PDB file of C-alpha atoms in Angstrom:
ATOM      1  CA  MET A   1       0.001   0.003  -0.001  1.00 50.00           C
ATOM      2  CA  GLY A   2       2.212   2.849  -1.335  1.00 63.00           C
ATOM      3  CA  ASP A   3       4.095   4.346   1.589  1.00 80.00           C
ATOM      4  CA  ASP A   4       2.943   6.000   4.797  1.00 86.00           C
ATOM      5  CA  ALA A   5       3.626   9.556   3.663  1.00 89.00           C
ATOM      6  CA  THR A   6       1.585   9.031   0.508  1.00 90.00           C
ATOM      7  CA  PHE A   7      -1.320   7.560   2.457  1.00 91.00           C
ATOM      8  CA  GLU A   8      -1.185  10.457   4.924  1.00 92.00           C
ATOM      9  CA  LYS A   9      -1.428  12.919   2.043  1.00 92.00           C
ATOM     10  CA  PHE A  10      -4.285  10.943   0.547  1.00 93.00           C
ATOM     11  CA  LYS A  11      -6.051  10.835   3.909  1.00 93.00           C
ATOM     12  CA  LYS A  12      -5.686  14.605   4.299  1.00 93.00           C
ATOM     13  CA  CYS A  13      -7.433  15.146   0.965  1.00 93.00           C
ATOM     14  CA  ALA A  14     -10.239  12.861   2.089  1.00 93.00           C
ATOM     15  CA  VAL A  15     -10.634  14.646   5.398  1.00 93.00           C
ATOM     16  CA  ASP A  16     -10.599  18.087   3.763  1.00 91.00           C
ATOM     17  CA  VAL A  17     -12.945  17.352   0.887  1.00 90.00           C
ATOM     18  CA  LEU A  18     -15.255  14.739   2.361  1.00 91.00           C
ATOM     19  CA  GLN A  19     -15.367  16.376   5.778  1.00 89.00           C
ATOM     20  CA  VAL A  20     -14.987  13.116   7.636  1.00 92.00           C
ATOM     21  CA  PRO A  21     -12.868  12.356  10.708  1.00 93.00           C
ATOM     22  CA  GLU A  22      -9.418  10.974   9.955  1.00 92.00           C
ATOM     23  CA  ASP A  23      -9.997   7.689  11.729  1.00 93.00           C
ATOM     24  CA  LYS A  24     -12.813   6.836   9.296  1.00 93.00           C
ATOM     25  CA  VAL A  25     -10.487   6.945   6.288  1.00 93.00           C
ATOM     26  CA  VAL A  26      -9.498   3.280   6.281  1.00 93.00           C
ATOM     27  CA  PRO A  27      -8.981   1.065   3.226  1.00 92.00           C
ATOM     28  CA  GLU A  28     -12.194  -0.922   3.776  1.00 94.00           C
ATOM     29  CA  ALA A  29     -14.363   2.199   4.108  1.00 94.00           C
ATOM     30  CA  SER A  30     -17.016   2.512   1.420  1.00 94.00           C
ATOM     31  CA  PHE A  31     -17.436   6.074   0.126  1.00 92.00           C
ATOM     32  CA  ALA A  32     -21.185   5.808  -0.157  1.00 91.00           C
ATOM     33  CA  ASP A  33     -21.990   3.721   2.911  1.00 92.00           C
ATOM     34  CA  ASP A  34     -19.311   4.625   5.446  1.00 92.00           C
ATOM     35  CA  LEU A  35     -18.229   8.109   4.457  1.00 92.00           C
ATOM     36  CA  ASN A  36     -21.584   9.455   3.264  1.00 90.00           C
ATOM     37  CA  ALA A  37     -20.074  10.690   0.062  1.00 91.00           C
ATOM     38  CA  ASP A  38     -22.409  11.315  -2.856  1.00 85.00           C
ATOM     39  CA  SER A  39     -21.321  11.359  -6.489  1.00 83.00           C
ATOM     40  CA  LEU A  40     -20.476  15.077  -6.383  1.00 88.00           C
ATOM     41  CA  ASP A  41     -18.307  14.522  -3.280  1.00 89.00           C
ATOM     42  CA  LEU A  42     -16.417  11.812  -5.150  1.00 87.00           C
ATOM     43  CA  VAL A  43     -15.785  14.020  -8.146  1.00 87.00           C
ATOM     44  CA  GLU A  44     -14.494  16.779  -5.891  1.00 89.00           C
ATOM     45  CA  PHE A  45     -12.332  14.286  -4.022  1.00 92.00           C
ATOM     46  CA  VAL A  46     -10.805  13.041  -7.255  1.00 90.00           C
ATOM     47  CA  MET A  47     -10.151  16.606  -8.388  1.00 88.00           C
ATOM     48  CA  ALA A  48      -8.396  17.333  -5.103  1.00 91.00           C
ATOM     49  CA  LEU A  49      -6.296  14.178  -5.501  1.00 92.00           C
ATOM     50  CA  GLU A  50      -5.402  15.199  -9.048  1.00 91.00           C
ATOM     51  CA  GLU A  51      -4.114  18.484  -7.748  1.00 89.00           C
ATOM     52  CA  ALA A  52      -2.360  17.125  -4.683  1.00 92.00           C
ATOM     53  CA  PHE A  53      -0.538  14.352  -6.556  1.00 92.00           C
ATOM     54  CA  SER A  54      -0.200  16.015  -9.987  1.00 93.00           C
ATOM     55  CA  ILE A  55      -1.973  13.141 -11.695  1.00 92.00           C
ATOM     56  CA  THR A  56      -4.879  12.898 -14.097  1.00 90.00           C
ATOM     57  CA  VAL A  57      -7.771  10.578 -13.526  1.00 89.00           C
ATOM     58  CA  ASP A  58      -9.983   9.866 -16.498  1.00 84.00           C
ATOM     59  CA  GLU A  59     -13.747   9.671 -15.892  1.00 78.00           C
ATOM     60  CA  THR A  60     -13.859   6.015 -16.936  1.00 83.00           C
ATOM     61  CA  GLU A  61     -11.253   5.051 -14.317  1.00 87.00           C
ATOM     62  CA  LEU A  62     -13.670   5.896 -11.554  1.00 84.00           C
ATOM     63  CA  ASP A  63     -15.997   3.017 -12.486  1.00 83.00           C
ATOM     64  CA  GLY A  64     -15.903   0.415  -9.736  1.00 87.00           C
ATOM     65  CA  ILE A  65     -14.068   2.619  -7.256  1.00 89.00           C
ATOM     66  CA  ASP A  66     -16.233   2.133  -4.186  1.00 91.00           C
ATOM     67  CA  THR A  67     -13.763   2.050  -1.272  1.00 93.00           C
ATOM     68  CA  VAL A  68     -10.969   4.168   0.099  1.00 93.00           C
ATOM     69  CA  GLY A  69      -8.523   1.347  -0.606  1.00 93.00           C
ATOM     70  CA  GLN A  70      -9.512   1.157  -4.278  1.00 93.00           C
ATOM     71  CA  ALA A  71      -9.161   4.926  -4.691  1.00 92.00           C
ATOM     72  CA  TYR A  72      -5.770   4.852  -2.980  1.00 93.00           C
ATOM     73  CA  ASP A  73      -4.523   2.027  -5.198  1.00 92.00           C
ATOM     74  CA  LEU A  74      -5.621   4.041  -8.243  1.00 92.00           C
ATOM     75  CA  VAL A  75      -3.615   7.067  -7.081  1.00 92.00           C
ATOM     76  CA  VAL A  76      -0.515   4.982  -6.264  1.00 91.00           C
ATOM     77  CA  SER A  77      -0.687   3.358  -9.691  1.00 92.00           C
ATOM     78  CA  LYS A  78      -0.290   6.778 -11.273  1.00 90.00           C
ATOM     79  CA  LEU A  79       2.676   7.992  -9.225  1.00 88.00           C
TER      80      LEU A  79
ATOM     81  CA  MET B   1     -15.610  42.849  -2.116  1.00 75.00           C
ATOM     82  CA  SER B   2     -15.716  42.775  -5.918  1.00 93.00           C
ATOM     83  CA  ARG B   3     -16.234  39.482  -7.682  1.00 97.00           C
ATOM     84  CA  VAL B   4     -14.716  38.059 -10.831  1.00 97.00           C
ATOM     85  CA  VAL B   5     -17.347  37.865 -13.557  1.00 98.00           C
ATOM     86  CA  LEU B   6     -17.009  36.185 -16.938  1.00 98.00           C
ATOM     87  CA  VAL B   7     -19.535  36.798 -19.719  1.00 98.00           C
ATOM     88  CA  THR B   8     -19.224  34.576 -22.770  1.00 97.00           C
ATOM     89  CA  GLY B   9     -20.365  36.371 -25.900  1.00 96.00           C
ATOM     90  CA  GLY B  10     -19.804  39.596 -24.057  1.00 95.00           C
ATOM     91  CA  SER B  11     -18.536  41.676 -26.942  1.00 92.00           C
ATOM     92  CA  ARG B  12     -22.005  42.703 -28.181  1.00 93.00           C
ATOM     93  CA  GLY B  13     -25.678  42.776 -27.469  1.00 95.00           C
ATOM     94  CA  ILE B  14     -27.038  41.289 -24.277  1.00 97.00           C
ATOM     95  CA  GLY B  15     -23.648  39.927 -23.213  1.00 97.00           C
ATOM     96  CA  LEU B  16     -21.990  43.332 -23.480  1.00 96.00           C
ATOM     97  CA  ALA B  17     -24.841  45.030 -21.634  1.00 97.00           C
ATOM     98  CA  CYS B  18     -24.412  42.501 -18.822  1.00 97.00           C
ATOM     99  CA  ALA B  19     -20.654  43.069 -18.744  1.00 97.00           C
ATOM    100  CA  ARG B  20     -21.074  46.854 -18.566  1.00 96.00           C
ATOM    101  CA  ARG B  21     -23.643  46.576 -15.817  1.00 96.00           C
ATOM    102  CA  PHE B  22     -21.406  44.340 -13.714  1.00 96.00           C
ATOM    103  CA  GLN B  23     -18.576  46.801 -14.254  1.00 95.00           C
ATOM    104  CA  ALA B  24     -20.772  49.666 -13.108  1.00 93.00           C
ATOM    105  CA  ASP B  25     -21.511  47.639  -9.992  1.00 94.00           C
ATOM    106  CA  GLY B  26     -17.800  47.459  -9.285  1.00 93.00           C
ATOM    107  CA  GLU B  27     -17.099  43.847 -10.272  1.00 96.00           C
ATOM    108  CA  ARG B  28     -13.967  42.673 -12.132  1.00 96.00           C
ATOM    109  CA  VAL B  29     -15.255  41.677 -15.545  1.00 97.00           C
ATOM    110  CA  ALA B  30     -13.958  39.615 -18.421  1.00 97.00           C
ATOM    111  CA  VAL B  31     -15.705  38.806 -21.694  1.00 97.00           C
ATOM    112  CA  THR B  32     -15.083  36.246 -24.394  1.00 97.00           C
ATOM    113  CA  TYR B  33     -15.693  37.074 -28.020  1.00 95.00           C
ATOM    114  CA  LYS B  34     -15.482  35.261 -31.309  1.00 94.00           C
ATOM    115  CA  THR B  35     -15.808  37.865 -34.048  1.00 88.00           C
ATOM    116  CA  ALA B  36     -14.458  41.086 -32.578  1.00 90.00           C
ATOM    117  CA  PRO B  37     -13.651  42.468 -29.130  1.00 89.00           C
ATOM    118  CA  PRO B  38     -16.080  44.901 -27.489  1.00 88.00           C
ATOM    119  CA  ASP B  39     -16.210  48.390 -28.969  1.00 82.00           C
ATOM    120  CA  PRO B  40     -14.619  50.623 -26.304  1.00 74.00           C
ATOM    121  CA  ALA B  41     -16.674  53.625 -27.429  1.00 64.00           C
ATOM    122  CA  GLY B  42     -19.746  54.219 -25.330  1.00 57.00           C
ATOM    123  CA  ALA B  43     -18.266  52.609 -22.270  1.00 62.00           C
ATOM    124  CA  GLU B  44     -19.098  54.616 -19.181  1.00 60.00           C
ATOM    125  CA  SER B  45     -16.696  52.817 -16.960  1.00 57.00           C
ATOM    126  CA  THR B  46     -13.058  53.840 -17.185  1.00 58.00           C
ATOM    127  CA  ALA B  47     -11.954  50.341 -16.300  1.00 68.00           C
ATOM    128  CA  PRO B  48     -11.357  48.343 -19.452  1.00 77.00           C
ATOM    129  CA  LEU B  49     -13.032  44.989 -19.928  1.00 89.00           C
ATOM    130  CA  LEU B  50     -10.663  42.032 -20.094  1.00 95.00           C
ATOM    131  CA  ALA B  51     -11.575  40.698 -23.539  1.00 96.00           C
ATOM    132  CA  VAL B  52     -10.405  37.201 -24.485  1.00 96.00           C
ATOM    133  CA  ALA B  53     -10.852  35.665 -27.910  1.00 96.00           C
ATOM    134  CA  CYS B  54     -12.679  32.351 -27.654  1.00 97.00           C
ATOM    135  CA  ASP B  55     -14.689  30.194 -30.000  1.00 95.00           C
ATOM    136  CA  VAL B  56     -16.987  28.253 -27.651  1.00 94.00           C
ATOM    137  CA  THR B  57     -17.231  25.421 -30.179  1.00 94.00           C
ATOM    138  CA  ASP B  58     -13.571  24.653 -29.459  1.00 94.00           C
ATOM    139  CA  PRO B  59     -13.007  22.935 -26.068  1.00 92.00           C
ATOM    140  CA  GLY B  60      -9.333  23.826 -26.106  1.00 95.00           C
ATOM    141  CA  ALA B  61     -10.122  27.493 -26.720  1.00 96.00           C
ATOM    142  CA  VAL B  62     -12.605  27.541 -23.840  1.00 97.00           C
ATOM    143  CA  ASP B  63     -10.030  26.065 -21.486  1.00 96.00           C
ATOM    144  CA  ALA B  64      -7.362  28.520 -22.618  1.00 97.00           C
ATOM    145  CA  ALA B  65      -9.686  31.504 -22.311  1.00 97.00           C
ATOM    146  CA  PHE B  66     -10.703  30.576 -18.778  1.00 97.00           C
ATOM    147  CA  THR B  67      -7.092  29.996 -17.796  1.00 97.00           C
ATOM    148  CA  THR B  68      -6.200  33.502 -19.080  1.00 97.00           C
ATOM    149  CA  VAL B  69      -9.043  35.102 -17.114  1.00 97.00           C
ATOM    150  CA  GLU B  70      -8.116  33.146 -13.965  1.00 97.00           C
ATOM    151  CA  ALA B  71      -4.478  34.259 -14.265  1.00 97.00           C
ATOM    152  CA  GLU B  72      -5.438  37.928 -14.748  1.00 96.00           C
ATOM    153  CA  LEU B  73      -8.402  38.310 -12.415  1.00 96.00           C
ATOM    154  CA  GLY B  74      -8.703  35.195 -10.313  1.00 96.00           C
ATOM    155  CA  ALA B  75     -11.194  32.341 -10.021  1.00 96.00           C
ATOM    156  CA  ILE B  76     -14.487  33.039 -11.752  1.00 98.00           C
ATOM    157  CA  GLU B  77     -17.310  33.578  -9.308  1.00 98.00           C
ATOM    158  CA  VAL B  78     -20.083  34.602 -11.693  1.00 98.00           C
ATOM    159  CA  LEU B  79     -20.514  33.089 -15.146  1.00 98.00           C
ATOM    160  CA  VAL B  80     -22.974  34.484 -17.667  1.00 98.00           C
ATOM    161  CA  CYS B  81     -23.419  32.360 -20.786  1.00 98.00           C
ATOM    162  CA  ALA B  82     -24.478  34.802 -23.457  1.00 97.00           C
ATOM    163  CA  ALA B  83     -22.589  33.466 -26.455  1.00 95.00           C
ATOM    164  CA  GLY B  84     -25.112  32.562 -29.125  1.00 95.00           C
ATOM    165  CA  ILE B  85     -25.880  32.671 -32.819  1.00 94.00           C
ATOM    166  CA  THR B  86     -28.823  32.114 -35.104  1.00 94.00           C
ATOM    167  CA  ASP B  87     -28.798  30.569 -38.559  1.00 94.00           C
ATOM    168  CA  ASP B  88     -32.408  30.559 -39.672  1.00 93.00           C
ATOM    169  CA  GLY B  89     -34.118  28.312 -42.154  1.00 94.00           C
ATOM    170  CA  LEU B  90     -37.076  25.970 -42.453  1.00 96.00           C
ATOM    171  CA  VAL B  91     -36.560  22.461 -41.084  1.00 97.00           C
ATOM    172  CA  LEU B  92     -37.497  20.987 -44.446  1.00 96.00           C
ATOM    173  CA  ARG B  93     -34.499  22.654 -46.060  1.00 96.00           C
ATOM    174  CA  MET B  94     -32.132  22.767 -43.111  1.00 97.00           C
ATOM    175  CA  SER B  95     -28.751  21.165 -43.675  1.00 97.00           C
ATOM    176  CA  GLU B  96     -26.935  19.126 -41.023  1.00 97.00           C
ATOM    177  CA  GLU B  97     -24.358  21.913 -40.849  1.00 97.00           C
ATOM    178  CA  ARG B  98     -26.859  24.691 -40.238  1.00 97.00           C
ATOM    179  CA  TRP B  99     -28.534  22.669 -37.499  1.00 98.00           C
ATOM    180  CA  SER B 100     -25.253  21.633 -35.864  1.00 98.00           C
ATOM    181  CA  ARG B 101     -23.521  24.945 -35.766  1.00 97.00           C
ATOM    182  CA  VAL B 102     -26.324  26.656 -33.870  1.00 98.00           C
ATOM    183  CA  VAL B 103     -26.684  23.787 -31.390  1.00 98.00           C
ATOM    184  CA  GLU B 104     -22.905  23.573 -30.976  1.00 97.00           C
ATOM    185  CA  THR B 105     -22.481  27.252 -30.217  1.00 97.00           C
ATOM    186  CA  ASP B 106     -25.624  27.954 -28.242  1.00 97.00           C
ATOM    187  CA  LEU B 107     -26.147  24.769 -26.250  1.00 98.00           C
ATOM    188  CA  THR B 108     -22.846  22.859 -26.246  1.00 98.00           C
ATOM    189  CA  GLY B 109     -20.945  26.133 -25.872  1.00 97.00           C
ATOM    190  CA  THR B 110     -22.934  26.778 -22.689  1.00 98.00           C
ATOM    191  CA  PHE B 111     -22.126  23.273 -21.444  1.00 98.00           C
ATOM    192  CA  ARG B 112     -18.415  23.786 -22.102  1.00 97.00           C
ATOM    193  CA  ALA B 113     -18.172  27.126 -20.360  1.00 98.00           C
ATOM    194  CA  VAL B 114     -20.109  25.903 -17.355  1.00 98.00           C
ATOM    195  CA  ARG B 115     -18.111  22.705 -16.989  1.00 96.00           C
ATOM    196  CA  ARG B 116     -14.891  24.680 -17.071  1.00 96.00           C
ATOM    197  CA  ALA B 117     -16.113  27.176 -14.459  1.00 97.00           C
ATOM    198  CA  LEU B 118     -17.587  24.670 -12.010  1.00 96.00           C
ATOM    199  CA  PRO B 119     -14.586  23.203 -10.139  1.00 91.00           C
ATOM    200  CA  ALA B 120     -13.548  26.563  -8.696  1.00 92.00           C
ATOM    201  CA  MET B 121     -17.128  27.419  -7.710  1.00 95.00           C
ATOM    202  CA  LEU B 122     -17.628  24.029  -6.057  1.00 92.00           C
ATOM    203  CA  ARG B 123     -14.356  24.376  -4.129  1.00 86.00           C
ATOM    204  CA  ALA B 124     -15.378  27.850  -2.984  1.00 91.00           C
ATOM    205  CA  ARG B 125     -18.862  26.570  -2.122  1.00 92.00           C
ATOM    206  CA  ALA B 126     -20.253  29.671  -3.831  1.00 97.00           C
ATOM    207  CA  GLY B 127     -21.091  30.654  -7.366  1.00 98.00           C
ATOM    208  CA  ARG B 128     -23.594  32.139  -9.733  1.00 98.00           C
ATOM    209  CA  ILE B 129     -24.327  30.834 -13.187  1.00 98.00           C
ATOM    210  CA  VAL B 130     -26.793  32.642 -15.413  1.00 98.00           C
ATOM    211  CA  VAL B 131     -27.661  31.152 -18.790  1.00 98.00           C
ATOM    212  CA  ILE B 132     -29.172  33.389 -21.470  1.00 98.00           C
ATOM    213  CA  SER B 133     -31.832  31.378 -23.256  1.00 98.00           C
ATOM    214  CA  SER B 134     -34.764  32.917 -25.149  1.00 97.00           C
ATOM    215  CA  VAL B 135     -38.541  33.118 -25.177  1.00 96.00           C
ATOM    216  CA  VAL B 136     -38.226  31.281 -28.480  1.00 95.00           C
ATOM    217  CA  GLY B 137     -37.096  28.229 -26.480  1.00 97.00           C
ATOM    218  CA  TYR B 138     -40.594  27.563 -25.271  1.00 95.00           C
ATOM    219  CA  LEU B 139     -42.716  29.439 -27.834  1.00 94.00           C
ATOM    220  CA  GLY B 140     -40.925  28.150 -30.892  1.00 94.00           C
ATOM    221  CA  ASN B 141     -40.510  30.264 -33.986  1.00 91.00           C
ATOM    222  CA  ALA B 142     -40.918  29.188 -37.609  1.00 91.00           C
ATOM    223  CA  GLY B 143     -37.508  29.255 -39.240  1.00 93.00           C
ATOM    224  CA  GLN B 144     -35.669  28.949 -35.963  1.00 95.00           C
ATOM    225  CA  ALA B 145     -36.057  25.292 -35.067  1.00 97.00           C
ATOM    226  CA  ASN B 146     -32.300  24.949 -34.518  1.00 98.00           C
ATOM    227  CA  TYR B 147     -32.124  28.070 -32.351  1.00 97.00           C
ATOM    228  CA  ALA B 148     -35.291  27.164 -30.426  1.00 98.00           C
ATOM    229  CA  ALA B 149     -34.031  23.638 -29.826  1.00 98.00           C
ATOM    230  CA  ALA B 150     -30.756  24.958 -28.419  1.00 98.00           C
ATOM    231  CA  LYS B 151     -32.538  27.534 -26.308  1.00 98.00           C
ATOM    232  CA  ALA B 152     -34.945  25.000 -24.892  1.00 98.00           C
ATOM    233  CA  GLY B 153     -31.992  22.687 -24.314  1.00 98.00           C
ATOM    234  CA  GLN B 154     -30.282  25.328 -22.224  1.00 98.00           C
ATOM    235  CA  ILE B 155     -33.261  25.315 -19.832  1.00 98.00           C
ATOM    236  CA  GLY B 156     -33.132  21.543 -19.274  1.00 98.00           C
ATOM    237  CA  PHE B 157     -29.382  21.750 -18.908  1.00 98.00           C
ATOM    238  CA  ALA B 158     -29.453  24.604 -16.429  1.00 98.00           C
ATOM    239  CA  ARG B 159     -32.124  22.993 -14.258  1.00 98.00           C
ATOM    240  CA  SER B 160     -30.306  19.665 -14.135  1.00 98.00           C
ATOM    241  CA  LEU B 161     -27.115  21.430 -13.194  1.00 98.00           C
ATOM    242  CA  ALA B 162     -28.923  23.488 -10.585  1.00 98.00           C
ATOM    243  CA  ARG B 163     -29.953  20.224  -8.885  1.00 97.00           C
ATOM    244  CA  GLU B 164     -26.426  18.849  -9.069  1.00 96.00           C
ATOM    245  CA  VAL B 165     -24.618  21.774  -7.488  1.00 97.00           C
ATOM    246  CA  ALA B 166     -27.173  23.260  -5.157  1.00 97.00           C
ATOM    247  CA  SER B 167     -25.586  21.517  -2.165  1.00 93.00           C
ATOM    248  CA  ARG B 168     -22.478  23.645  -2.769  1.00 94.00           C
ATOM    249  CA  SER B 169     -24.446  26.936  -2.771  1.00 97.00           C
ATOM    250  CA  VAL B 170     -23.948  27.440  -6.496  1.00 98.00           C
ATOM    251  CA  THR B 171     -27.128  28.732  -8.105  1.00 98.00           C
ATOM    252  CA  VAL B 172     -27.931  28.215 -11.775  1.00 98.00           C
ATOM    253  CA  ASN B 173     -30.665  30.267 -13.385  1.00 98.00           C
ATOM    254  CA  VAL B 174     -31.978  31.083 -16.829  1.00 98.00           C
ATOM    255  CA  VAL B 175     -33.035  34.384 -18.333  1.00 98.00           C
ATOM    256  CA  CYS B 176     -35.367  34.216 -21.331  1.00 98.00           C
ATOM    257  CA  PRO B 177     -35.258  37.477 -23.245  1.00 98.00           C
ATOM    258  CA  GLY B 178     -37.889  38.275 -25.831  1.00 96.00           C
ATOM    259  CA  MET B 179     -37.112  40.728 -28.603  1.00 94.00           C
ATOM    260  CA  VAL B 180     -34.058  42.800 -27.810  1.00 96.00           C
ATOM    261  CA  ALA B 181     -32.343  45.556 -29.830  1.00 93.00           C
ATOM    262  CA  THR B 182     -29.158  43.748 -30.795  1.00 92.00           C
ATOM    263  CA  ASP B 183     -27.337  42.642 -33.938  1.00 89.00           C
ATOM    264  CA  MET B 184     -29.178  39.330 -33.730  1.00 87.00           C
ATOM    265  CA  LEU B 185     -32.537  41.097 -34.113  1.00 87.00           C
ATOM    266  CA  ALA B 186     -31.158  43.373 -36.817  1.00 88.00           C
ATOM    267  CA  ALA B 187     -30.791  40.264 -38.942  1.00 81.00           C
ATOM    268  CA  LEU B 188     -34.587  40.170 -39.313  1.00 79.00           C
ATOM    269  CA  ASP B 189     -36.187  42.490 -41.851  1.00 81.00           C
ATOM    270  CA  GLU B 190     -38.237  45.540 -40.850  1.00 84.00           C
ATOM    271  CA  ASP B 191     -41.628  44.005 -41.554  1.00 85.00           C
ATOM    272  CA  GLN B 192     -40.819  40.902 -39.500  1.00 79.00           C
ATOM    273  CA  THR B 193     -39.571  43.039 -36.635  1.00 85.00           C
ATOM    274  CA  ALA B 194     -42.596  45.340 -36.633  1.00 87.00           C
ATOM    275  CA  ALA B 195     -44.952  42.359 -36.746  1.00 82.00           C
ATOM    276  CA  LEU B 196     -43.222  40.725 -33.810  1.00 80.00           C
ATOM    277  CA  ALA B 197     -43.090  43.933 -31.768  1.00 90.00           C
ATOM    278  CA  SER B 198     -46.836  44.386 -32.171  1.00 91.00           C
ATOM    279  CA  ARG B 199     -47.396  41.000 -30.550  1.00 91.00           C
ATOM    280  CA  VAL B 200     -45.559  42.099 -27.431  1.00 96.00           C
ATOM    281  CA  PRO B 201     -47.951  43.272 -24.667  1.00 97.00           C
ATOM    282  CA  LEU B 202     -45.562  46.094 -23.807  1.00 97.00           C
ATOM    283  CA  GLY B 203     -45.639  46.956 -27.513  1.00 94.00           C
ATOM    284  CA  ARG B 204     -41.899  47.432 -28.047  1.00 93.00           C
ATOM    285  CA  ILE B 205     -38.489  45.817 -28.299  1.00 94.00           C
ATOM    286  CA  ALA B 206     -36.254  45.740 -25.220  1.00 96.00           C
ATOM    287  CA  GLU B 207     -32.956  47.510 -24.766  1.00 97.00           C
ATOM    288  CA  PRO B 208     -30.157  45.092 -23.836  1.00 97.00           C
ATOM    289  CA  GLU B 209     -29.791  46.895 -20.507  1.00 97.00           C
ATOM    290  CA  GLU B 210     -33.265  45.746 -19.548  1.00 98.00           C
ATOM    291  CA  VAL B 211     -32.119  42.155 -19.822  1.00 98.00           C
ATOM    292  CA  ALA B 212     -28.831  42.885 -18.091  1.00 98.00           C
ATOM    293  CA  SER B 213     -30.605  44.065 -14.951  1.00 98.00           C
ATOM    294  CA  ALA B 214     -32.378  40.721 -14.638  1.00 98.00           C
ATOM    295  CA  VAL B 215     -29.084  38.883 -15.115  1.00 98.00           C
ATOM    296  CA  CYS B 216     -27.334  41.016 -12.526  1.00 98.00           C
ATOM    297  CA  PHE B 217     -30.132  40.465 -10.048  1.00 98.00           C
ATOM    298  CA  LEU B 218     -29.885  36.682 -10.396  1.00 98.00           C
ATOM    299  CA  ALA B 219     -26.129  36.911  -9.976  1.00 98.00           C
ATOM    300  CA  SER B 220     -26.476  39.036  -6.848  1.00 97.00           C
ATOM    301  CA  ALA B 221     -26.450  38.062  -3.185  1.00 95.00           C
ATOM    302  CA  GLU B 222     -30.131  39.063  -3.123  1.00 97.00           C
ATOM    303  CA  ALA B 223     -30.994  36.084  -5.301  1.00 98.00           C
ATOM    304  CA  SER B 224     -29.499  33.628  -2.822  1.00 97.00           C
ATOM    305  CA  TYR B 225     -32.665  31.488  -2.629  1.00 98.00           C
ATOM    306  CA  ILE B 226     -33.276  31.393  -6.369  1.00 98.00           C
ATOM    307  CA  THR B 227     -32.037  28.452  -8.413  1.00 98.00           C
ATOM    308  CA  GLY B 228     -33.389  26.589 -11.405  1.00 98.00           C
ATOM    309  CA  ALA B 229     -35.577  29.569 -12.156  1.00 98.00           C
ATOM    310  CA  VAL B 230     -36.508  30.688 -15.659  1.00 98.00           C
ATOM    311  CA  LEU B 231     -36.981  34.463 -15.672  1.00 98.00           C
ATOM    312  CA  ALA B 232     -38.725  35.857 -18.723  1.00 98.00           C
ATOM    313  CA  VAL B 233     -37.678  39.361 -19.748  1.00 98.00           C
ATOM    314  CA  ASP B 234     -39.908  39.577 -22.771  1.00 97.00           C
ATOM    315  CA  GLY B 235     -42.457  42.387 -22.340  1.00 97.00           C
ATOM    316  CA  GLY B 236     -45.104  39.732 -21.707  1.00 97.00           C
ATOM    317  CA  LEU B 237     -44.577  37.985 -25.045  1.00 95.00           C
ATOM    318  CA  GLY B 238     -44.263  34.501 -23.570  1.00 94.00           C
ATOM    319  CA  MET B 239     -46.734  34.950 -20.716  1.00 94.00           C
ATOM    320  CA  GLY B 240     -48.356  31.777 -19.507  1.00 90.00           C
ATOM    321  CA  HIS B 241     -45.620  29.397 -20.615  1.00 86.00           C
TER     322      HIS B 241
END
């Protein structure tokens, strides 16, 4: 799972954008069910990640990204 | 605290009137234009408008224009989509090209400008988007099926968007002008214009400034509870629709 510093940075984006407590941002957490994130929240989260990590995420890559862990893996794969 | 305002199609007509009104209200205003930049003559404000060339049918150009405005003035807080064209003809004889170019500019151009402006507004949890449609969008007009389709489309688009972004305090509203004294109306011949004006309850054509005031109201803090609204500024022409 990437490295600690990367996950911390990822977590910070989640906390800032999704307005959830840090301890809820765990790999198994589902955006919709556990973090109360709607589709607009997710888009904003991805935009924030794009900026924070200088990556680009294509719309189609978001299909099937339901959990924090899946989103994190996607980010790491682009670094 | 002045806001950054961008008016697409702001070099003439309704768009320019909106830009001038925002300037008069002390906002920092930029306009995009395709044909020619705004005529500086007749401007009451001493502050120049930031005019950026932009063909809204070109996604790259839209992105570049916005980037220029953001670099010069800052993130866009108010977006007025006034870029539009007509290319009249009967459906029976309307080519693919004539249909497409009006829909591309008027409807898809609106979509492009809005999509490019949204991220900053969502991040700021504040924003005003005003889309200039037309009374023709719901009344229809023989010879303007392409224009009317695009104008009606802007209403469905704006309302859908209003629902999507309301949670971030971004309002999206539509102004439907009737007959307004602009180059677009000058394209009609005198008889057509007189006939249309006589159908207007208020019996005359509007000045662009009369549409601009409605736009500025919807963009103001006073319109904070208004979203998804369609405001007719048509002298009563489209009453009841």
